[in-house]
Short mmCIF file of C-alpha atoms in Angstrom, two decimals:
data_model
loop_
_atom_site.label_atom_id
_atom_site.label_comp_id
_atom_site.label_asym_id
_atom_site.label_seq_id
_atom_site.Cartn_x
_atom_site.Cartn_y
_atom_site.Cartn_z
CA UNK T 1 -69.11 -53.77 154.45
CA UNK T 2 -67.95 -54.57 151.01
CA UNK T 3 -70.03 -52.08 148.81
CA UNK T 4 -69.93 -54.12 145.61
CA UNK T 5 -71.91 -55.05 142.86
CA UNK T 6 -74.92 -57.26 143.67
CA UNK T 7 -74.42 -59.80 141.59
CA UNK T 8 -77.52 -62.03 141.19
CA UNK T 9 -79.33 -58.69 140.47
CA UNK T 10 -77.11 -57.46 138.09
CA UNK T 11 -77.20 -60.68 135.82
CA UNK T 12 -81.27 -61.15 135.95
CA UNK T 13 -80.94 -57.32 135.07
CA UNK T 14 -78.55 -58.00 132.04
CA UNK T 15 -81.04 -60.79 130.66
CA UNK T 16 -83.69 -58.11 130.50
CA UNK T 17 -81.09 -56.04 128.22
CA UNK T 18 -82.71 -57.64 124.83
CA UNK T 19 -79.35 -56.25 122.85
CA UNK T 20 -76.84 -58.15 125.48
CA UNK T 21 -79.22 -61.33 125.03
CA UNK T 22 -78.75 -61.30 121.49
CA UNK T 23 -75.09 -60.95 121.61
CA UNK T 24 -74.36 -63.28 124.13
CA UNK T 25 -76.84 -65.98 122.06
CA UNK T 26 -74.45 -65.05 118.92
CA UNK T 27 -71.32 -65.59 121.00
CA UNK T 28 -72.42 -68.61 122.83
CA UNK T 29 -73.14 -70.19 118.77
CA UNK T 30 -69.58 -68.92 118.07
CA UNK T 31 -68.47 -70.70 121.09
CA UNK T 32 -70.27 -73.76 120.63
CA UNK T 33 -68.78 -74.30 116.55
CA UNK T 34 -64.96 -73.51 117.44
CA UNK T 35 -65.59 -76.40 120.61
CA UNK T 36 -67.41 -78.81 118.41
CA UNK T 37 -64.89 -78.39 115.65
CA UNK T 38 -62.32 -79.76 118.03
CA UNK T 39 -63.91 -83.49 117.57
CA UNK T 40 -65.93 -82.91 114.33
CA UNK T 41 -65.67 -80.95 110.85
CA UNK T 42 -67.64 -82.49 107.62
CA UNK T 43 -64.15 -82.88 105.74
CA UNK T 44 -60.74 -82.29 107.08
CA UNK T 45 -59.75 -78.70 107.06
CA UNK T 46 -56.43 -78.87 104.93
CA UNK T 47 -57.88 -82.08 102.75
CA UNK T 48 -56.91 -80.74 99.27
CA UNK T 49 -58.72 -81.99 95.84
CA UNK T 50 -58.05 -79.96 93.25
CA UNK T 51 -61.12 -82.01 91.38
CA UNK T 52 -63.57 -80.40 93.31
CA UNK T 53 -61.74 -77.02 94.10
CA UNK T 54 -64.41 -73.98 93.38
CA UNK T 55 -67.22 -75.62 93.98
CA UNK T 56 -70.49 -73.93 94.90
CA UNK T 57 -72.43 -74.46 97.93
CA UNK T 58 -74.08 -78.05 97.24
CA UNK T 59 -75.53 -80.88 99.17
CA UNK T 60 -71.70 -82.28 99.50
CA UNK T 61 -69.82 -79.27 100.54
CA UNK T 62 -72.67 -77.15 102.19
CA UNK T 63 -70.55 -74.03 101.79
CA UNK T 64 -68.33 -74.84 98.36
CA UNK T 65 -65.20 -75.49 98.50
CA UNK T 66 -61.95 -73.19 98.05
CA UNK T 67 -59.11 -72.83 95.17
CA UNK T 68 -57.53 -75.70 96.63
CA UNK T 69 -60.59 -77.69 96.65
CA UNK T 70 -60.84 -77.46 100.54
CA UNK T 71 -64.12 -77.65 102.42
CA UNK T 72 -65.26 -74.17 103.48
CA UNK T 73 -67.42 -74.92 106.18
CA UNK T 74 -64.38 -77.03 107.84
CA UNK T 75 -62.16 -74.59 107.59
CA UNK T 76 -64.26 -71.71 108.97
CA UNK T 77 -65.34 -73.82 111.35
CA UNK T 78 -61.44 -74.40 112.32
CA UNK T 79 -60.92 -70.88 112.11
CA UNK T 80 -63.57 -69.36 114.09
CA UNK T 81 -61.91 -71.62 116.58
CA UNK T 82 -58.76 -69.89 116.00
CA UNK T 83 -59.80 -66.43 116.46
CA UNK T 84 -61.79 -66.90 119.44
CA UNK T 85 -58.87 -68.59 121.04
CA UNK T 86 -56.37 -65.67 119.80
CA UNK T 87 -58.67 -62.66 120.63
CA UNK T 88 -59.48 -64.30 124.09
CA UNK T 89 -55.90 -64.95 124.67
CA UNK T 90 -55.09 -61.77 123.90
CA UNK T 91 -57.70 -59.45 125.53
CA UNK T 92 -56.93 -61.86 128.63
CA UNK T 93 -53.02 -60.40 128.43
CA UNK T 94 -54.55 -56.50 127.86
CA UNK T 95 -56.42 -56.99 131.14
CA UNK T 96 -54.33 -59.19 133.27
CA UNK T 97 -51.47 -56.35 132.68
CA UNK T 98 -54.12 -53.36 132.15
CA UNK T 99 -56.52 -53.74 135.22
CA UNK T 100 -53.47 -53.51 137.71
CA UNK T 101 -51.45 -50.83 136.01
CA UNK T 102 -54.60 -48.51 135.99
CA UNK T 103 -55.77 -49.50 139.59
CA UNK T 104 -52.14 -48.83 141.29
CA UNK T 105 -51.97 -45.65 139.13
CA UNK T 106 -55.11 -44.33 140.34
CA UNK T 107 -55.17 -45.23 143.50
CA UNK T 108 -51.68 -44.53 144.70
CA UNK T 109 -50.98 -41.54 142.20
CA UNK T 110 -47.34 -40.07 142.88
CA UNK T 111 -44.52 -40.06 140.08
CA UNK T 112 -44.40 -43.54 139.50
CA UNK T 113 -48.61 -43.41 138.65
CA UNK T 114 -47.94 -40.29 136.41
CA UNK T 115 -45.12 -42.49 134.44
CA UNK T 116 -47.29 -45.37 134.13
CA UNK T 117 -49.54 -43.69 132.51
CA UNK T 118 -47.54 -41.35 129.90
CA UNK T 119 -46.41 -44.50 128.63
CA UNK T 120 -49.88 -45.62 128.07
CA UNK T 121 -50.43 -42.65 126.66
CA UNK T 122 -47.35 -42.89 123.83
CA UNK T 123 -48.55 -46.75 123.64
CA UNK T 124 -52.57 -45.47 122.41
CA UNK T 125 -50.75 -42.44 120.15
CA UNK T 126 -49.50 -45.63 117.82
CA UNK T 127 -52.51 -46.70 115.40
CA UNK T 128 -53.58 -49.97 116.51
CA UNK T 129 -52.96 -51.77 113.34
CA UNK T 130 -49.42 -50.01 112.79
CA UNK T 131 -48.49 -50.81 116.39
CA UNK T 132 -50.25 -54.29 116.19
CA UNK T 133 -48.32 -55.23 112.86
CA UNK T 134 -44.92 -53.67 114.41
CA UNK T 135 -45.01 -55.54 117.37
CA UNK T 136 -46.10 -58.99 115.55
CA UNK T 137 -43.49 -58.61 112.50
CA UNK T 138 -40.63 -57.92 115.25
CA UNK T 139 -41.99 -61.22 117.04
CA UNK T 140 -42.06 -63.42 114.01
CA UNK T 141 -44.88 -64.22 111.69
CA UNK T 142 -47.14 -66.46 114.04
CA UNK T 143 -50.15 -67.06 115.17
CA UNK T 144 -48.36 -66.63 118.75
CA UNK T 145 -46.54 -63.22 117.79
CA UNK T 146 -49.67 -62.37 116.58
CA UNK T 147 -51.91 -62.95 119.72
CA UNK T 148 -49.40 -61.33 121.74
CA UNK T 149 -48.99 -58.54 119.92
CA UNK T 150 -53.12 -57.92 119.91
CA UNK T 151 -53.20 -58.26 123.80
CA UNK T 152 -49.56 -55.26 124.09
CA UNK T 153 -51.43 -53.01 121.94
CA UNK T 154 -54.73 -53.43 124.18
CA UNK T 155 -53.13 -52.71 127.36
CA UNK T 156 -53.63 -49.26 127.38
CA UNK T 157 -57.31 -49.06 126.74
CA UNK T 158 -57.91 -50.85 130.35
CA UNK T 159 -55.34 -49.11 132.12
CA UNK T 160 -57.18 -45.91 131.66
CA UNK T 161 -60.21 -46.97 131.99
CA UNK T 162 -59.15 -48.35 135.04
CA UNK T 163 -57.38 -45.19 136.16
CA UNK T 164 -60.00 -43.25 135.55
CA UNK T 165 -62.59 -45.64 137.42
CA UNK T 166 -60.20 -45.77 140.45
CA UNK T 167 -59.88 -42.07 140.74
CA UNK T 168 -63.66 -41.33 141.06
CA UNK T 169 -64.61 -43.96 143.06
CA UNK T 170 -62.29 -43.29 145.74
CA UNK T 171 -63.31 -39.95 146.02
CA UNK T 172 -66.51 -41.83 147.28
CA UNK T 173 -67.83 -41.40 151.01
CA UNK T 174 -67.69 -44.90 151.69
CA UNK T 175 -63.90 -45.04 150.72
CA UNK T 176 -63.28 -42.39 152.76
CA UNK T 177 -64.77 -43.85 155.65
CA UNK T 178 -62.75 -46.72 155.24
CA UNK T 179 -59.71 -44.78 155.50
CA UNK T 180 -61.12 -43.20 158.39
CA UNK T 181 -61.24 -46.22 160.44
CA UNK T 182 -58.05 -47.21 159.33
CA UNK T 183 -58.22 -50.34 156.60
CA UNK T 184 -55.37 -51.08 154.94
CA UNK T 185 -54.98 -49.15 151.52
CA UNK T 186 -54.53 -52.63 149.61
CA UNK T 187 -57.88 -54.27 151.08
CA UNK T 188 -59.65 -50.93 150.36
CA UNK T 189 -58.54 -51.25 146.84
CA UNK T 190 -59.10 -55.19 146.05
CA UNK T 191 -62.42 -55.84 148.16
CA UNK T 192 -64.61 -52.02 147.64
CA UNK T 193 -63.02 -49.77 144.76
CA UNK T 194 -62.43 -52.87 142.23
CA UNK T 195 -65.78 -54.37 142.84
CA UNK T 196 -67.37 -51.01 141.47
CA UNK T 197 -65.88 -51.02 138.79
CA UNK T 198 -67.02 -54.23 137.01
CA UNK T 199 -69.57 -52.97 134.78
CA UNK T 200 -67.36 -50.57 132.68
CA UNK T 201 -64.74 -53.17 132.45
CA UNK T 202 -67.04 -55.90 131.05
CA UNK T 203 -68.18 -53.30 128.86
CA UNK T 204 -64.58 -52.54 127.73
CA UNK T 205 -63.94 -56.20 127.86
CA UNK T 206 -66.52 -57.35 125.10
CA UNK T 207 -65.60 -54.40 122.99
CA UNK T 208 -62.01 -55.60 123.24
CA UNK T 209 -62.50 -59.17 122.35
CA UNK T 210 -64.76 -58.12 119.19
CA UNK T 211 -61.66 -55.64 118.09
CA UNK T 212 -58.56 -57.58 118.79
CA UNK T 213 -60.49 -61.13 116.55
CA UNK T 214 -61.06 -58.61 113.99
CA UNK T 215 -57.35 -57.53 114.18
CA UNK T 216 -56.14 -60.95 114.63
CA UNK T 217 -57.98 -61.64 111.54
CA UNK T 218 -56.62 -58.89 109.59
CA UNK T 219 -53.25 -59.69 110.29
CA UNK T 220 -54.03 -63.09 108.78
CA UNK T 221 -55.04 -60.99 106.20
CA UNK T 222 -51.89 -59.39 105.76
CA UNK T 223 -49.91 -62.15 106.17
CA UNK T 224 -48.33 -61.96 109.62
CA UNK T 225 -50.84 -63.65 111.84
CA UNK T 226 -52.15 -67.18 111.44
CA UNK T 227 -49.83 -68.53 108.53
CA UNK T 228 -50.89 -71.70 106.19
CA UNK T 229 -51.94 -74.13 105.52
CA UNK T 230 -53.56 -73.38 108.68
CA UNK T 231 -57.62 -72.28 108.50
CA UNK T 232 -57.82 -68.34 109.26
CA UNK T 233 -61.09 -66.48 108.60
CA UNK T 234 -58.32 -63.62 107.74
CA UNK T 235 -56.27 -65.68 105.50
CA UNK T 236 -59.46 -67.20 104.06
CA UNK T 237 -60.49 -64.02 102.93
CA UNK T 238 -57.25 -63.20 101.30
CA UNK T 239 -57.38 -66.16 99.69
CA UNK T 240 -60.62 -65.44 98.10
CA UNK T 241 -60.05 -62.11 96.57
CA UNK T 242 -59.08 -63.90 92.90
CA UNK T 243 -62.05 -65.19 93.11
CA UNK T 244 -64.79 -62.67 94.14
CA UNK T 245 -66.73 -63.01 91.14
CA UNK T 246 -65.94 -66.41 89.94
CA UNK T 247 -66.60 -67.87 93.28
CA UNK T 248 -68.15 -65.46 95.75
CA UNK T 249 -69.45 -67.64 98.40
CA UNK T 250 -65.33 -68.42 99.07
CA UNK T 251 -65.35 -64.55 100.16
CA UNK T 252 -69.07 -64.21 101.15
CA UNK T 253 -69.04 -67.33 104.31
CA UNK T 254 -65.68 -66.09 106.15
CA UNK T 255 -66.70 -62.33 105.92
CA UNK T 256 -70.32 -63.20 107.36
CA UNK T 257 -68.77 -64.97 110.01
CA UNK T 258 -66.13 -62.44 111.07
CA UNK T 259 -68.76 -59.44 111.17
CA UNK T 260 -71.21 -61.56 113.21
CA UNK T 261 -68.38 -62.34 115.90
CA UNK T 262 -67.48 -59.04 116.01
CA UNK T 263 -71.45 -57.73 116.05
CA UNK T 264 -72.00 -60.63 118.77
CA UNK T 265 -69.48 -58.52 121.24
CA UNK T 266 -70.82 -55.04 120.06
CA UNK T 267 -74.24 -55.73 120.98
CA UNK T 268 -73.28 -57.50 124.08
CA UNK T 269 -71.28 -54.34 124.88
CA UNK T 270 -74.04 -52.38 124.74
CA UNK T 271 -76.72 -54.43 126.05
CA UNK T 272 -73.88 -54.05 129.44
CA UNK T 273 -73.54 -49.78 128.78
CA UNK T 274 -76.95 -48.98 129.18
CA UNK T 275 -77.47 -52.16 132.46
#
């Protein structure tokens, strides 16, 4: 018997979980601007006019317009697009690679488990953004480099949650059981210990994707990531910083929308810890 998660519980349970709700309500809006902005933004999101460039928020450009006289709202619409695409891309690398690592690590333990994961350790002894920026300036300055970058640097964090999730539940009297009555070692490990440990890899998962957009987007930031005249919230932002007094809604729209992301996963994150 597979002694899993019961899964149409477990989702009318996380609905109860008022901070999840909100989070996934604020993600699902996120979702729904970087889709529709694939077929629709008020003005094109590198349309310059330097006539109008500066412009406060107005019944023409609902959010002003930038030092190049570029809509706002089209370009943040653009880049919210971009750094949900990057940060999902990314986290998706962290746990395709990740998961596995910290599963066979755990599970089968030996020598080549202990050297799997002293390399994640040396890997999570870098800083993230000194690692991230290494990795991404090595690459080539790129959106691409930059994404791929994100999702190296993030391996670690599953692998040992993973590890650590594989070690306890197998020390479980179910999984003994199993080995008692002789299932093979790989079925034991796909269909009973990875099923239990779904819920602290969401968990990790939405706190990933809310760090590696707000990485992606300070690499923009920097520079390395998303480079122009493509929209960036990062790069947006970096843009603005002449113009913080002159012009503050050019810095005050991106930054709102990058901390809401990021709050949208944090709240979702935790609305999933305390399911």
């Amino acid at each position: 018997k597979n002694i899993g998660i019961d899964r149409p519980s477990f989702l009318q349970r996380l609905v109860k979980q008022k901070m999840a709700l909100v989070g996934g309500i604020v993600i699902l809006l996120w979702l729904l601007v970087g889709l529709v902005s694939f077929f629709y933004t008020p003005y094109g999101p590198n349309e310059v006019n330097m006539a109008e460039k500066l412009l406060a928020p107005g019944a023409g450009h609902l959010m002003g317009t930038d030092n190049f006289g570029r809509d706002i709202l089209s370009r943040m619409m653009c880049g919210a697009r971009i750094s949900l695409l990057l940060g999902f891309v990314a986290v998706c690398i962290s746990l395709c690679i990740g998961i596995p690592l910290g599963a066979f690590s755990g599970y089968y333990e030996g020598k080549a488990g202990n050297l799997i994961m002293r390399v994640m350790d040396s890997l999570q002894a870098f800083p993230m953004l000194i690692l991230v920026m290494s990795i991404s300036v090595a690459l080539g300055r790129n959106s691409f480099s930059a994404m791929l970058a994100v999702g190296i640097a993030g391996i670690p964090n599953f692998a040992r949650l993973m590890y650590a999730q594989t070690l306890s539940v197998k020390q479980s009297a179910f999984i003994e059981g199993e080995h008692a009555i002789g299932l093979p070692r790989r079925d034991i490990l796909v269909r009973h210990i990875l099923p239990n440990c779904i819920t602290p890899i969401l968990v990790r998962l939405s706190l990933s994707l809310g760090s590696a957009i707000l990485t992606v987007s300070s690499l923009s930031f920097l520079g390395i990531g998303v480079q122009p005249p493509d929209a960036s919230l990062g790069r947006m932002l970096s843009e603005a910083q002449t113009y913080i007094f002159s012009a503050p809604g050019f810095a005050l729209f991106p930054g709102v929308f990058i901390v809401l992301m990021v709050l949208g996963f944090s709240l979702l994150a935790e609305g999933l810890k305390r399911d």
